[in-house]
Amino acid sequence: MAITVIVGYLGTAIWTLKVSVSSSRTFPVDDFVGLAQYVRLFGNDRWLLSLENLALYGVIFILATMIIGLLLAIFIDQKVAGEGVLRTVFLYPYAMSFVATGLVWQWVLNPGSGIQDAVRRMGFPDFTFDWIVNQDMVIYTIVIATVWQAAGLVMAMFLAGLRGIDDDIWKATRIDGIPAWRVYVSIVLPMLGPTIATVFVLLSTAVIKLFDSVVSMTQGGPGTASEVPTKFIMDHLFGRANIALASAASIVMLLTVIAIVAPILYARSRALKRAGSQ
Amino acid sequence: MNQAKVAAVALMAIAFCSGVHADAPKAEVIHWWTSGGESAAVKTIAEAYRSAGGVWVDTAIAVGEQARSVTVNRIVGGNPPTAAQFNTTKQFLDMVEQGVLNNVDQVAIKDGWEKFLPETVLNVVRVKGHFYAAPVSIHMPTWIWYSKAAFKKAGITGEPKTVDELFAALDKLKTAGIIPLAHGGQAWQENILFTAILANLGGKELYLKILRDRDPIAVKSEAFKKVLVTFKRLRGYVDNGAPGRHWNDATALLITGRAGIQIMGDWAKGEFSNANQVPGRDFGCIAGFGANSPYIIQGDVFVFPKSKDPNAARAQMLMASVITAPATQVQFSIKKGSLPIRTDVDSSKMDLCARQGLEIMKDKSRQLGNGEIYLSPDQNGALADILTAYWNKDIAIEKVQRDILAALKDGQ
């Protein structure tokens, strides 16, 4: 176990770090050029744009997925009929590969063949929904498609959390005559804390990994408008024979992940310790 | 499976192995020719190799980038293929410099490659006096295709012969309600439009100053500014559905007469012939404007990684000579839609456009490489990033010039 961690994770990270301060192109080279690759990286418009896109995408995607997932879970938790069927329907997108569904989304969003065309045919010739070919809006189309995919999983996790809440609490609040929404906001949500943290970490890693949806829907286009860091890394790793620059970009992404996840893990371990000492 | 069956299968396997000469040169070949026309083309090479006494083991991997990274990984991992496809570019220069490739000087000198290979190709496969790759095809990426039906509908009588006439034709198509320029909005296709304008408007000298010499004065010049402005002007003739469109879907717009013109490599011919369209009758092809217009060359080569297997070198030599033989070249080109790497071949079975191209190729002064031949993959990619951003967004032309300058300086 320890060996796996050291060799498999730490080892590869250190190797990447080493390559990122070399002048490697197709093959790894053993030299040292300092931070030259990082300087080049942050002088690159496409890289900066992809970071901007990732930040914008990350905030909207995580918020939207959590809210929709939570609402779906609360809805199903009302003991609706056909719960099993609904759960399957909501969870279904997550079971499918995005490489396949991305193509479908591309057709749906394409102004020539998708929603825009359909609405126009229904008798609204001025209807416009061309986000996927629009420089400023294209990133939101990726949000829509990926929220569609991830919301079901988040729903399942929240549902498990909701089912873990003692029925006695509900009975007590009913006797006190507290409205349901108030119970959710003031009692249930705080109790869901650990679930929310887990969902957040899961969605954050999904944001950092964002790749297949972009490739299958827009290929980073139009132009470079929907570029993301992973695509930048893959392009330079394989297409452009510059593994040093790709490694530098990977290290930046690794640091980003650590910056997001470390505070959460720290807070949780503190909370556990406190719970243990009581 | 019972014992007898196992024994029978084993016997058959032994019989099969011994049936093939144990010392026949065996070549495992990695390539990315997986579409219909492409795999038919690669079969002609395999057949030629077999009839020359070799054993061909086919490893087809879809998508060039994937195939190349498999090759590199296998070399690093110590299990290299006998031959691997690369583009006629600097893609394999690193491998030459790292000393992982065998040269094929023996074949190249015996067959006289220096005599028949185009200068541009020669300069790519010959590194420091040694031949490290065997060229197999030549593609010309900036053909101007037009639909005869669309031209007729728009009232365009003659082929455009200058860049100005091209824009006049585009205007007429627009007025006639036809998509003037069929374009696929992907970075590499925008690069092709840029290359076409740079070659036809900028001319050979500026082309080489920018892409080969990476000359800062040329990048900042008024002439290059004009090239960039004209490139962007094409944007006004493209339909809204272009972003993300594949090149063959753009060609389909020409085939159905919904669009008038497409600027695309000669691989587009395969789409026309799949739709039973004939050059000269249904569509036209223009290699460039004027009698001196540059003919841009790109293409494919095979490289030969070093191997521990003593028989590999023999297989590699045989392959280098089979690939470049005139008969193989003609058969391959007809199936692939490319041009042969040599002009001393029988062109009678080729189509109108290919014959036209081959004729132009005979004039060495008109041959130029595409950007990838002069630039490293990294520089070429950085240039493509800038061009696609400029095509899609409003960016000040001075910034574009500055960015190009920086991109060409970086990543040496």
Coordinates of N, CA and C in Angstrom, one line a residue, chain A residues 26-238:
Chain A
T26 N 9.9 15.8 -27.4 CA 9.2 14.5 -27.6 C 9.6 13.5 -26.5
F27 N 10.9 13.6 -26.1 CA 11.4 12.6 -25.1 C 11.8 13.4 -23.9
P28 N 11.7 12.8 -22.7 CA 12.2 13.5 -21.5 C 13.7 13.7 -21.6
V29 N 14.2 14.9 -21.2 CA 15.6 15.2 -21.3 C 16.0 15.6 -19.9
D30 N 17.3 15.2 -19.5 CA 17.8 15.5 -18.2 C 18.5 16.8 -18.1
D31 N 17.9 17.9 -18.2 CA 18.6 19.2 -18.0 C 17.7 20.1 -17.1
F32 N 18.2 21.3 -16.8 CA 17.5 22.2 -16.0 C 17.4 23.5 -16.6
V33 N 16.2 24.0 -16.8 CA 16.1 25.3 -17.4 C 15.3 26.3 -16.5
G34 N 15.2 25.9 -15.2 CA 14.5 26.8 -14.3 C 13.0 26.9 -14.6
L35 N 12.5 28.0 -14.4 CA 11.1 28.2 -14.5 C 10.7 28.7 -15.9
A36 N 11.5 28.5 -16.9 CA 11.3 29.0 -18.3 C 9.9 28.5 -18.8
Q37 N 9.6 27.2 -18.6 CA 8.4 26.7 -19.1 C 7.2 27.3 -18.5
Y38 N 7.3 27.6 -17.2 CA 6.2 28.3 -16.5 C 6.0 29.7 -17.0
V39 N 7.1 30.4 -17.2 CA 7.1 31.7 -17.8 C 6.3 31.7 -19.1
R40 N 6.7 30.7 -19.9 CA 6.1 30.6 -21.3 C 4.6 30.3 -21.1
L41 N 4.3 29.4 -20.2 CA 2.9 29.0 -19.9 C 2.0 30.2 -19.6
F42 N 2.5 31.0 -18.7 CA 1.7 32.2 -18.2 C 1.8 33.4 -19.2
G43 N 2.6 33.2 -20.2 CA 2.6 34.2 -21.3 C 1.7 33.8 -22.5
N44 N 1.1 32.6 -22.3 CA 0.3 32.0 -23.4 C -1.2 32.4 -23.2
D45 N -1.7 33.1 -24.2 CA -3.1 33.5 -24.1 C -4.1 32.4 -24.0
R46 N -3.8 31.3 -24.7 CA -4.7 30.1 -24.7 C -4.8 29.5 -23.3
W47 N -3.6 29.4 -22.6 CA -3.6 28.9 -21.3 C -4.4 29.7 -20.3
L48 N -4.1 31.1 -20.4 CA -4.8 32.0 -19.5 C -6.3 31.9 -19.7
L49 N -6.7 31.8 -20.9 CA -8.1 31.7 -21.2 C -8.7 30.4 -20.7
S50 N -7.9 29.4 -20.8 CA -8.5 28.1 -20.3 C -8.6 28.1 -18.8
L51 N -7.7 28.8 -18.1 CA -7.9 28.9 -16.6 C -9.1 29.7 -16.3
E52 N -9.3 30.8 -17.0 CA -10.5 31.7 -16.8 C -11.7 30.8 -17.0
N53 N -11.8 30.1 -18.1 CA -12.9 29.2 -18.4 C -13.2 28.2 -17.3
L54 N -12.1 27.7 -16.8 CA -12.2 26.6 -15.8 C -12.8 27.2 -14.5
A55 N -12.4 28.4 -14.2 CA -12.9 29.1 -12.9 C -14.4 29.4 -13.1
L56 N -14.7 30.0 -14.2 CA -16.1 30.3 -14.5 C -17.0 29.1 -14.6
Y57 N -16.5 28.1 -15.3 CA -17.2 26.8 -15.4 C -17.4 26.2 -14.1
G58 N -16.3 26.1 -13.3 CA -16.3 25.4 -12.0 C -17.4 26.0 -11.1
V59 N -17.4 27.3 -10.9 CA -18.3 27.9 -10.0 C -19.8 27.6 -10.4
I60 N -20.1 27.9 -11.7 CA -21.5 27.7 -12.1 C -21.9 26.2 -12.0
F61 N -21.0 25.3 -12.5 CA -21.3 23.9 -12.6 C -21.5 23.3 -11.2
I62 N -20.6 23.7 -10.2 CA -20.8 23.1 -8.9 C -22.1 23.6 -8.2
L63 N -22.3 24.9 -8.3 CA -23.5 25.5 -7.7 C -24.8 24.9 -8.3
A64 N -24.8 24.9 -9.7 CA -26.0 24.4 -10.3 C -26.3 22.9 -10.1
T65 N -25.2 22.1 -10.1 CA -25.3 20.7 -9.9 C -25.8 20.4 -8.5
M66 N -25.2 21.1 -7.5 CA -25.6 20.9 -6.1 C -27.1 21.3 -5.9
I67 N -27.5 22.4 -6.4 CA -28.8 22.9 -6.1 C -29.8 21.9 -6.8
I68 N -29.6 21.6 -8.1 CA -30.5 20.8 -8.8 C -30.5 19.4 -8.2
G69 N -29.4 18.9 -7.8 CA -29.3 17.5 -7.2 C -30.0 17.5 -5.9
L70 N -29.9 18.6 -5.1 CA -30.5 18.6 -3.8 C -32.1 18.7 -3.9
L71 N -32.5 19.5 -4.9 CA -33.9 19.7 -5.1 C -34.5 18.3 -5.6
L72 N -33.8 17.7 -6.5 CA -34.3 16.4 -7.0 C -34.4 15.4 -5.8
A73 N -33.4 15.4 -4.9 CA -33.4 14.5 -3.8 C -34.5 14.8 -2.8
I74 N -34.7 16.1 -2.6 CA -35.9 16.4 -1.7 C -37.2 16.0 -2.3
F75 N -37.3 16.2 -3.6 CA -38.5 15.8 -4.3 C -38.8 14.3 -4.2
I76 N -37.8 13.5 -4.4 CA -37.9 12.1 -4.3 C -38.2 11.7 -2.9
D77 N -37.6 12.4 -1.9 CA -37.8 12.0 -0.5 C -39.2 12.3 0.0
Q78 N -40.0 12.9 -0.8 CA -41.4 13.1 -0.4 C -42.3 11.9 -0.5
K79 N -41.6 10.7 -0.7 CA -42.3 9.4 -0.9 C -43.2 9.5 -2.1
V80 N -42.6 9.9 -3.2 CA -43.5 10.0 -4.4 C -43.6 8.6 -5.0
A81 N -44.7 8.4 -5.8 CA -44.9 7.1 -6.4 C -43.8 6.9 -7.5
G82 N -43.5 5.7 -7.7 CA -42.5 5.4 -8.8 C -41.1 5.9 -8.5
E83 N -40.7 5.9 -7.2 CA -39.4 6.4 -6.9 C -38.3 5.7 -7.6
G84 N -38.4 4.4 -7.7 CA -37.3 3.6 -8.3 C -37.1 4.0 -9.8
V85 N -38.2 4.2 -10.5 CA -38.1 4.6 -11.9 C -37.5 5.9 -12.0
L86 N -37.9 6.9 -11.2 CA -37.4 8.3 -11.2 C -35.9 8.3 -10.9
R87 N -35.5 7.5 -9.9 CA -34.1 7.4 -9.5 C -33.3 7.0 -10.7
T88 N -33.8 5.9 -11.4 CA -33.0 5.4 -12.5 C -32.9 6.4 -13.6
V89 N -34.0 7.1 -13.9 CA -34.0 8.1 -14.9 C -33.0 9.2 -14.6
F90 N -33.0 9.7 -13.4 CA -32.1 10.8 -13.0 C -30.7 10.4 -13.0
L91 N -30.4 9.1 -12.7 CA -29.1 8.6 -12.6 C -28.5 8.2 -13.9
Y92 N -29.4 7.9 -14.8 CA -29.0 7.3 -16.1 C -27.9 8.1 -16.8
P93 N -28.0 9.5 -17.0 CA -27.0 10.2 -17.7 C -25.6 9.9 -17.2
Y94 N -25.5 9.7 -15.9 CA -24.2 9.5 -15.3 C -23.6 8.2 -15.7
A95 N -24.4 7.3 -16.1 CA -23.9 5.9 -16.5 C -23.4 5.9 -17.9
M96 N -23.7 7.0 -18.7 CA -23.4 7.0 -20.1 C -22.1 7.7 -20.3
S97 N -21.3 7.3 -21.3 CA -20.1 7.9 -21.6 C -20.3 9.3 -22.2
F98 N -19.6 10.3 -21.8 CA -19.8 11.6 -22.4 C -19.3 11.7 -23.8
V99 N -18.4 10.9 -24.2 CA -18.0 10.9 -25.6 C -19.1 10.7 -26.5
A100 N -20.1 9.8 -26.1 CA -21.2 9.5 -27.0 C -22.3 10.6 -26.8
T101 N -22.6 10.9 -25.5 CA -23.7 11.9 -25.3 C -23.3 13.3 -25.8
G102 N -22.0 13.6 -25.7 CA -21.5 14.9 -26.2 C -21.9 15.2 -27.6
L103 N -21.8 14.1 -28.4 CA -22.2 14.3 -29.8 C -23.7 14.7 -30.0
V104 N -24.5 14.0 -29.1 CA -25.9 14.3 -29.2 C -26.2 15.7 -28.7
W105 N -25.5 16.1 -27.7 CA -25.6 17.5 -27.2 C -25.2 18.5 -28.3
Q106 N -24.2 18.1 -29.0 CA -23.7 19.0 -30.1 C -24.8 19.2 -31.1
W107 N -25.5 18.1 -31.5 CA -26.6 18.2 -32.5 C -27.7 19.1 -31.9
V108 N -28.0 18.8 -30.6 CA -29.2 19.5 -30.0 C -28.9 21.0 -30.0
L109 N -27.7 21.4 -29.7 CA -27.4 22.8 -29.5 C -27.0 23.5 -30.8
N110 N -26.7 22.7 -31.8 CA -26.3 23.3 -33.1 C -27.4 24.1 -33.7
P111 N -27.2 25.4 -34.0 CA -28.3 26.2 -34.5 C -28.9 25.7 -35.8
G112 N -28.2 25.0 -36.6 CA -28.7 24.5 -37.9 C -29.6 23.3 -37.7
S113 N -29.4 22.5 -36.7 CA -30.1 21.2 -36.6 C -30.8 21.0 -35.3
G114 N -30.6 21.8 -34.3 CA -31.1 21.5 -33.0 C -32.3 22.3 -32.5
I115 N -32.2 22.8 -31.3 CA -33.3 23.5 -30.7 C -33.7 24.7 -31.5
Q116 N -32.8 25.5 -31.9 CA -33.1 26.7 -32.6 C -33.9 26.4 -33.9
D117 N -33.4 25.4 -34.6 CA -34.1 25.0 -35.8 C -35.5 24.5 -35.6
A118 N -35.6 23.7 -34.5 CA -36.9 23.1 -34.2 C -37.9 24.2 -33.8
V119 N -37.5 25.2 -32.9 CA -38.4 26.2 -32.5 C -38.8 27.1 -33.7
R120 N -37.8 27.4 -34.6 CA -38.1 28.2 -35.8 C -39.2 27.5 -36.6
R121 N -39.0 26.2 -36.8 CA -40.0 25.5 -37.6 C -41.4 25.5 -37.0
M122 N -41.4 25.7 -35.7 CA -42.7 25.7 -35.0 C -43.4 27.0 -35.2
G123 N -42.8 27.9 -35.9 CA -43.4 29.2 -36.2 C -42.9 30.4 -35.5
F124 N -41.6 30.3 -35.0 CA -41.0 31.5 -34.4 C -39.7 31.7 -35.1
P125 N -39.8 32.4 -36.3 CA -38.6 32.5 -37.2 C -37.5 33.3 -36.6
D126 N -37.8 34.1 -35.5 CA -36.7 35.0 -35.0 C -36.0 34.3 -33.8
F127 N -36.5 33.1 -33.4 CA -35.9 32.5 -32.2 C -34.4 32.2 -32.4
T128 N -33.6 32.6 -31.4 CA -32.2 32.4 -31.6 C -31.6 31.7 -30.3
F129 N -31.0 30.6 -30.5 CA -30.3 29.9 -29.5 C -29.0 29.3 -30.1
D130 N -28.0 30.1 -30.2 CA -26.8 29.7 -30.9 C -25.6 29.7 -30.0
W131 N -25.8 29.4 -28.7 CA -24.7 29.5 -27.8 C -23.5 28.8 -28.2
I132 N -23.7 27.6 -28.8 CA -22.5 26.7 -29.0 C -21.6 27.3 -30.1
V133 N -22.1 28.2 -30.9 CA -21.2 28.8 -31.9 C -20.9 30.3 -31.5
N134 N -21.2 30.6 -30.3 CA -21.0 32.0 -29.8 C -19.8 32.1 -28.9
Q135 N -18.9 32.9 -29.2 CA -17.7 33.1 -28.4 C -17.9 33.2 -26.9
D136 N -18.9 34.1 -26.6 CA -19.1 34.4 -25.2 C -20.0 33.4 -24.4
M137 N -20.8 32.6 -25.2 CA -21.7 31.8 -24.5 C -21.4 30.3 -24.5
V138 N -20.4 29.9 -25.3 CA -20.2 28.5 -25.6 C -19.9 27.8 -24.3
I139 N -19.2 28.4 -23.3 CA -18.8 27.7 -22.1 C -20.1 27.3 -21.3
Y140 N -21.1 28.1 -21.4 CA -22.4 27.8 -20.7 C -23.0 26.5 -21.3
T141 N -22.8 26.3 -22.6 CA -23.4 25.1 -23.2 C -22.8 23.8 -22.5
I142 N -21.5 24.0 -22.2 CA -20.8 22.8 -21.6 C -21.3 22.7 -20.2
V143 N -21.6 23.8 -19.5 CA -22.2 23.7 -18.2 C -23.6 23.0 -18.2
I144 N -24.4 23.4 -19.2 CA -25.7 22.7 -19.3 C -25.6 21.2 -19.5
A145 N -24.7 20.8 -20.4 CA -24.6 19.4 -20.7 C -24.0 18.6 -19.5
T146 N -23.0 19.2 -18.8 CA -22.4 18.4 -17.8 C -23.3 18.4 -16.5
V147 N -24.0 19.5 -16.3 CA -25.0 19.5 -15.1 C -26.0 18.4 -15.4
W148 N -26.5 18.3 -16.6 CA -27.4 17.2 -17.0 C -26.8 15.9 -16.6
Q149 N -25.5 15.7 -16.8 CA -24.9 14.4 -16.6 C -24.7 14.2 -15.1
A150 N -24.2 15.2 -14.3 CA -23.8 15.0 -13.0 C -24.9 15.1 -11.9
A151 N -26.0 15.8 -12.3 CA -27.0 16.1 -11.2 C -27.6 14.8 -10.6
G152 N -27.7 13.8 -11.4 CA -28.3 12.5 -11.0 C -27.5 11.9 -9.9
L153 N -26.2 11.9 -10.1 CA -25.3 11.3 -9.1 C -25.4 12.0 -7.8
V154 N -25.4 13.4 -7.9 CA -25.5 14.2 -6.7 C -26.8 14.0 -6.0
M155 N -27.9 13.8 -6.8 CA -29.2 13.5 -6.2 C -29.1 12.2 -5.4
A156 N -28.5 11.2 -5.9 CA -28.4 9.9 -5.2 C -27.6 10.1 -3.9
M157 N -26.6 10.8 -3.9 CA -25.8 11.0 -2.7 C -26.6 11.8 -1.6
F158 N -27.3 12.9 -2.1 CA -28.1 13.6 -1.1 C -29.2 12.8 -0.6
L159 N -29.8 12.0 -1.5 CA -30.9 11.2 -1.1 C -30.5 10.2 0.1
A160 N -29.3 9.6 -0.1 CA -28.8 8.8 0.9 C -28.6 9.5 2.2
G161 N -28.1 10.8 2.1 CA -28.0 11.6 3.3 C -29.3 11.9 3.9
L162 N -30.3 12.2 3.1 CA -31.6 12.6 3.7 C -32.2 11.4 4.4
R163 N -32.0 10.2 3.8 CA -32.6 9.0 4.4 C -31.9 8.6 5.7
G164 N -30.7 9.2 5.9 CA -30.0 8.9 7.2 C -30.5 9.8 8.3
I165 N -31.4 10.8 8.0 CA -31.8 11.7 9.0 C -33.0 11.0 9.8
D166 N -32.9 11.0 11.1 CA -33.8 10.3 11.9 C -35.2 10.8 11.7
D167 N -36.2 9.9 11.6 CA -37.6 10.3 11.4 C -38.1 11.1 12.6
D168 N -37.5 10.8 13.8 CA -38.0 11.5 15.1 C -37.9 13.0 14.9
I169 N -36.8 13.4 14.2 CA -36.6 14.9 14.1 C -37.8 15.5 13.3
W170 N -38.2 14.8 12.2 CA -39.4 15.2 11.5 C -40.6 15.3 12.3
K171 N -40.8 14.2 13.1 CA -42.0 14.1 14.0 C -42.0 15.3 14.9
A172 N -40.8 15.6 15.6 CA -40.7 16.7 16.5 C -41.1 18.0 15.9
T173 N -40.5 18.2 14.7 CA -40.8 19.5 14.0 C -42.2 19.7 13.7
R174 N -42.9 18.5 13.3 CA -44.3 18.6 12.9 C -45.1 19.0 14.1
I175 N -44.8 18.4 15.3 CA -45.5 18.7 16.5 C -45.4 20.2 16.8
D176 N -44.1 20.7 16.7 CA -43.9 22.2 16.9 C -44.5 23.0 15.8
G177 N -45.0 22.5 14.7 CA -45.6 23.2 13.7 C -44.6 24.1 12.9
I178 N -43.4 23.6 12.7 CA -42.4 24.3 11.9 C -42.6 24.0 10.4
P179 N -42.7 25.0 9.5 CA -42.9 24.6 8.1 C -41.7 23.8 7.5
A180 N -42.0 23.0 6.5 CA -41.0 22.0 6.0 C -39.8 22.7 5.5
W181 N -40.0 23.8 4.7 CA -38.8 24.5 4.1 C -37.9 24.9 5.2
R182 N -38.4 25.4 6.4 CA -37.6 25.9 7.4 C -36.8 24.7 8.1
V183 N -37.4 23.6 8.1 CA -36.7 22.4 8.7 C -35.5 22.0 7.7
Y184 N -35.8 22.1 6.4 CA -34.7 21.8 5.5 C -33.6 22.7 5.6
V185 N -33.9 24.0 5.7 CA -32.8 25.1 5.7 C -32.1 25.0 7.0
S186 N -32.8 25.0 8.1 CA -32.1 25.2 9.4 C -31.7 23.9 10.1
I187 N -32.3 22.8 9.8 CA -31.9 21.5 10.5 C -31.3 20.5 9.5
V188 N -32.0 20.2 8.4 CA -31.5 19.1 7.6 C -30.2 19.5 6.9
L189 N -30.1 20.7 6.3 CA -28.9 21.1 5.5 C -27.7 21.0 6.4
P190 N -27.7 21.6 7.6 CA -26.5 21.5 8.5 C -26.2 20.0 8.8
M191 N -27.2 19.2 8.9 CA -26.9 17.7 9.2 C -26.3 17.1 8.0
L192 N -26.6 17.6 6.8 CA -26.0 17.0 5.6 C -24.6 17.5 5.3
G193 N -24.0 18.3 6.3 CA -22.7 18.8 6.1 C -21.7 17.9 5.5
P194 N -21.4 16.7 6.1 CA -20.4 15.8 5.5 C -20.8 15.4 4.1
T195 N -22.1 15.1 3.8 CA -22.4 14.8 2.4 C -22.1 15.9 1.5
I196 N -22.4 17.1 1.9 CA -22.2 18.3 1.0 C -20.7 18.4 0.7
A197 N -19.9 18.2 1.8 CA -18.4 18.2 1.6 C -17.9 17.2 0.6
T198 N -18.5 16.0 0.7 CA -18.1 14.9 -0.2 C -18.5 15.2 -1.6
V199 N -19.7 15.7 -1.8 CA -20.2 16.1 -3.1 C -19.3 17.2 -3.7
F200 N -18.9 18.1 -2.9 CA -18.1 19.3 -3.3 C -16.8 18.8 -3.8
V201 N -16.1 17.9 -3.1 CA -14.8 17.4 -3.5 C -15.0 16.6 -4.8
L202 N -16.0 15.8 -4.9 CA -16.3 15.0 -6.1 C -16.4 15.9 -7.3
L203 N -17.3 16.9 -7.1 CA -17.5 17.8 -8.3 C -16.3 18.7 -8.6
S204 N -15.5 19.0 -7.6 CA -14.3 19.8 -7.9 C -13.4 19.0 -8.8
T205 N -13.2 17.7 -8.4 CA -12.3 16.9 -9.3 C -12.9 16.8 -10.7
A206 N -14.2 16.7 -10.8 CA -14.8 16.6 -12.1 C -14.5 17.9 -12.9
V207 N -14.5 19.0 -12.2 CA -14.2 20.3 -12.9 C -12.8 20.3 -13.4
I208 N -11.8 19.9 -12.6 CA -10.4 19.9 -13.0 C -10.2 18.9 -14.1
K209 N -10.9 17.8 -14.1 CA -10.7 16.7 -15.1 C -11.5 17.1 -16.4
L210 N -12.3 18.1 -16.4 CA -13.1 18.4 -17.6 C -12.3 18.3 -18.9
F211 N -12.7 17.3 -19.7 CA -12.0 17.1 -21.0 C -12.9 16.5 -22.1
D212 N -13.4 15.3 -21.8 CA -14.2 14.6 -22.8 C -15.4 15.4 -23.3
S213 N -16.1 16.1 -22.4 CA -17.2 16.9 -22.8 C -16.9 18.0 -23.8
V214 N -15.7 18.7 -23.5 CA -15.3 19.8 -24.3 C -14.9 19.2 -25.7
V215 N -14.1 18.1 -25.7 CA -13.6 17.6 -26.9 C -14.8 17.1 -27.8
S216 N -15.8 16.4 -27.2 CA -16.9 15.9 -28.0 C -17.9 17.0 -28.4
M217 N -18.0 18.0 -27.6 CA -19.0 19.0 -28.0 C -18.5 20.2 -28.8
T218 N -17.3 20.7 -28.5 CA -16.9 21.9 -29.2 C -15.4 21.8 -29.7
Q219 N -14.7 20.9 -29.2 CA -13.2 20.8 -29.5 C -12.5 22.0 -29.1
G220 N -13.0 22.7 -28.1 CA -12.4 23.9 -27.6 C -12.8 25.2 -28.3
G221 N -13.6 25.0 -29.4 CA -14.0 26.1 -30.2 C -15.3 26.8 -29.8
P222 N -15.8 27.7 -30.5 CA -15.2 28.3 -31.7 C -13.9 29.0 -31.4
G223 N -12.9 28.9 -32.2 CA -11.6 29.5 -32.0 C -11.0 28.8 -30.7
T224 N -10.7 29.6 -29.7 CA -10.2 29.0 -28.5 C -11.2 29.2 -27.3
A225 N -12.4 29.6 -27.7 CA -13.4 30.1 -26.7 C -13.7 29.1 -25.5
S226 N -13.7 27.8 -25.8 CA -14.1 26.9 -24.7 C -12.9 26.0 -24.4
E227 N -11.7 26.5 -24.5 CA -10.5 25.7 -24.1 C -10.5 25.5 -22.6
V228 N -10.0 24.3 -22.2 CA -9.8 24.0 -20.8 C -8.4 23.5 -20.6
P229 N -7.9 23.6 -19.4 CA -6.5 23.2 -19.1 C -6.1 21.8 -19.6
T230 N -7.0 20.8 -19.3 CA -6.7 19.4 -19.6 C -6.5 19.3 -21.1
K231 N -7.3 20.0 -21.9 CA -7.1 19.9 -23.4 C -5.8 20.5 -23.8
F232 N -5.4 21.6 -23.2 CA -4.2 22.3 -23.4 C -3.0 21.3 -23.1
I233 N -3.1 20.6 -22.0 CA -2.1 19.6 -21.6 C -2.0 18.5 -22.6
M234 N -3.2 17.9 -23.0 CA -3.2 16.8 -23.9 C -2.6 17.2 -25.3
D235 N -3.0 18.4 -25.8 CA -2.5 18.9 -27.0 C -1.0 19.0 -27.1
H236 N -0.4 19.5 -26.0 CA 1.0 19.7 -25.9 C 1.8 18.4 -25.6
L237 N 1.1 17.5 -25.0 CA 1.7 16.2 -24.6 C 1.9 15.4 -25.9
F238 N 0.8 15.3 -26.7 CA 0.9 14.4 -27.8 C 1.0 15.1 -29.2

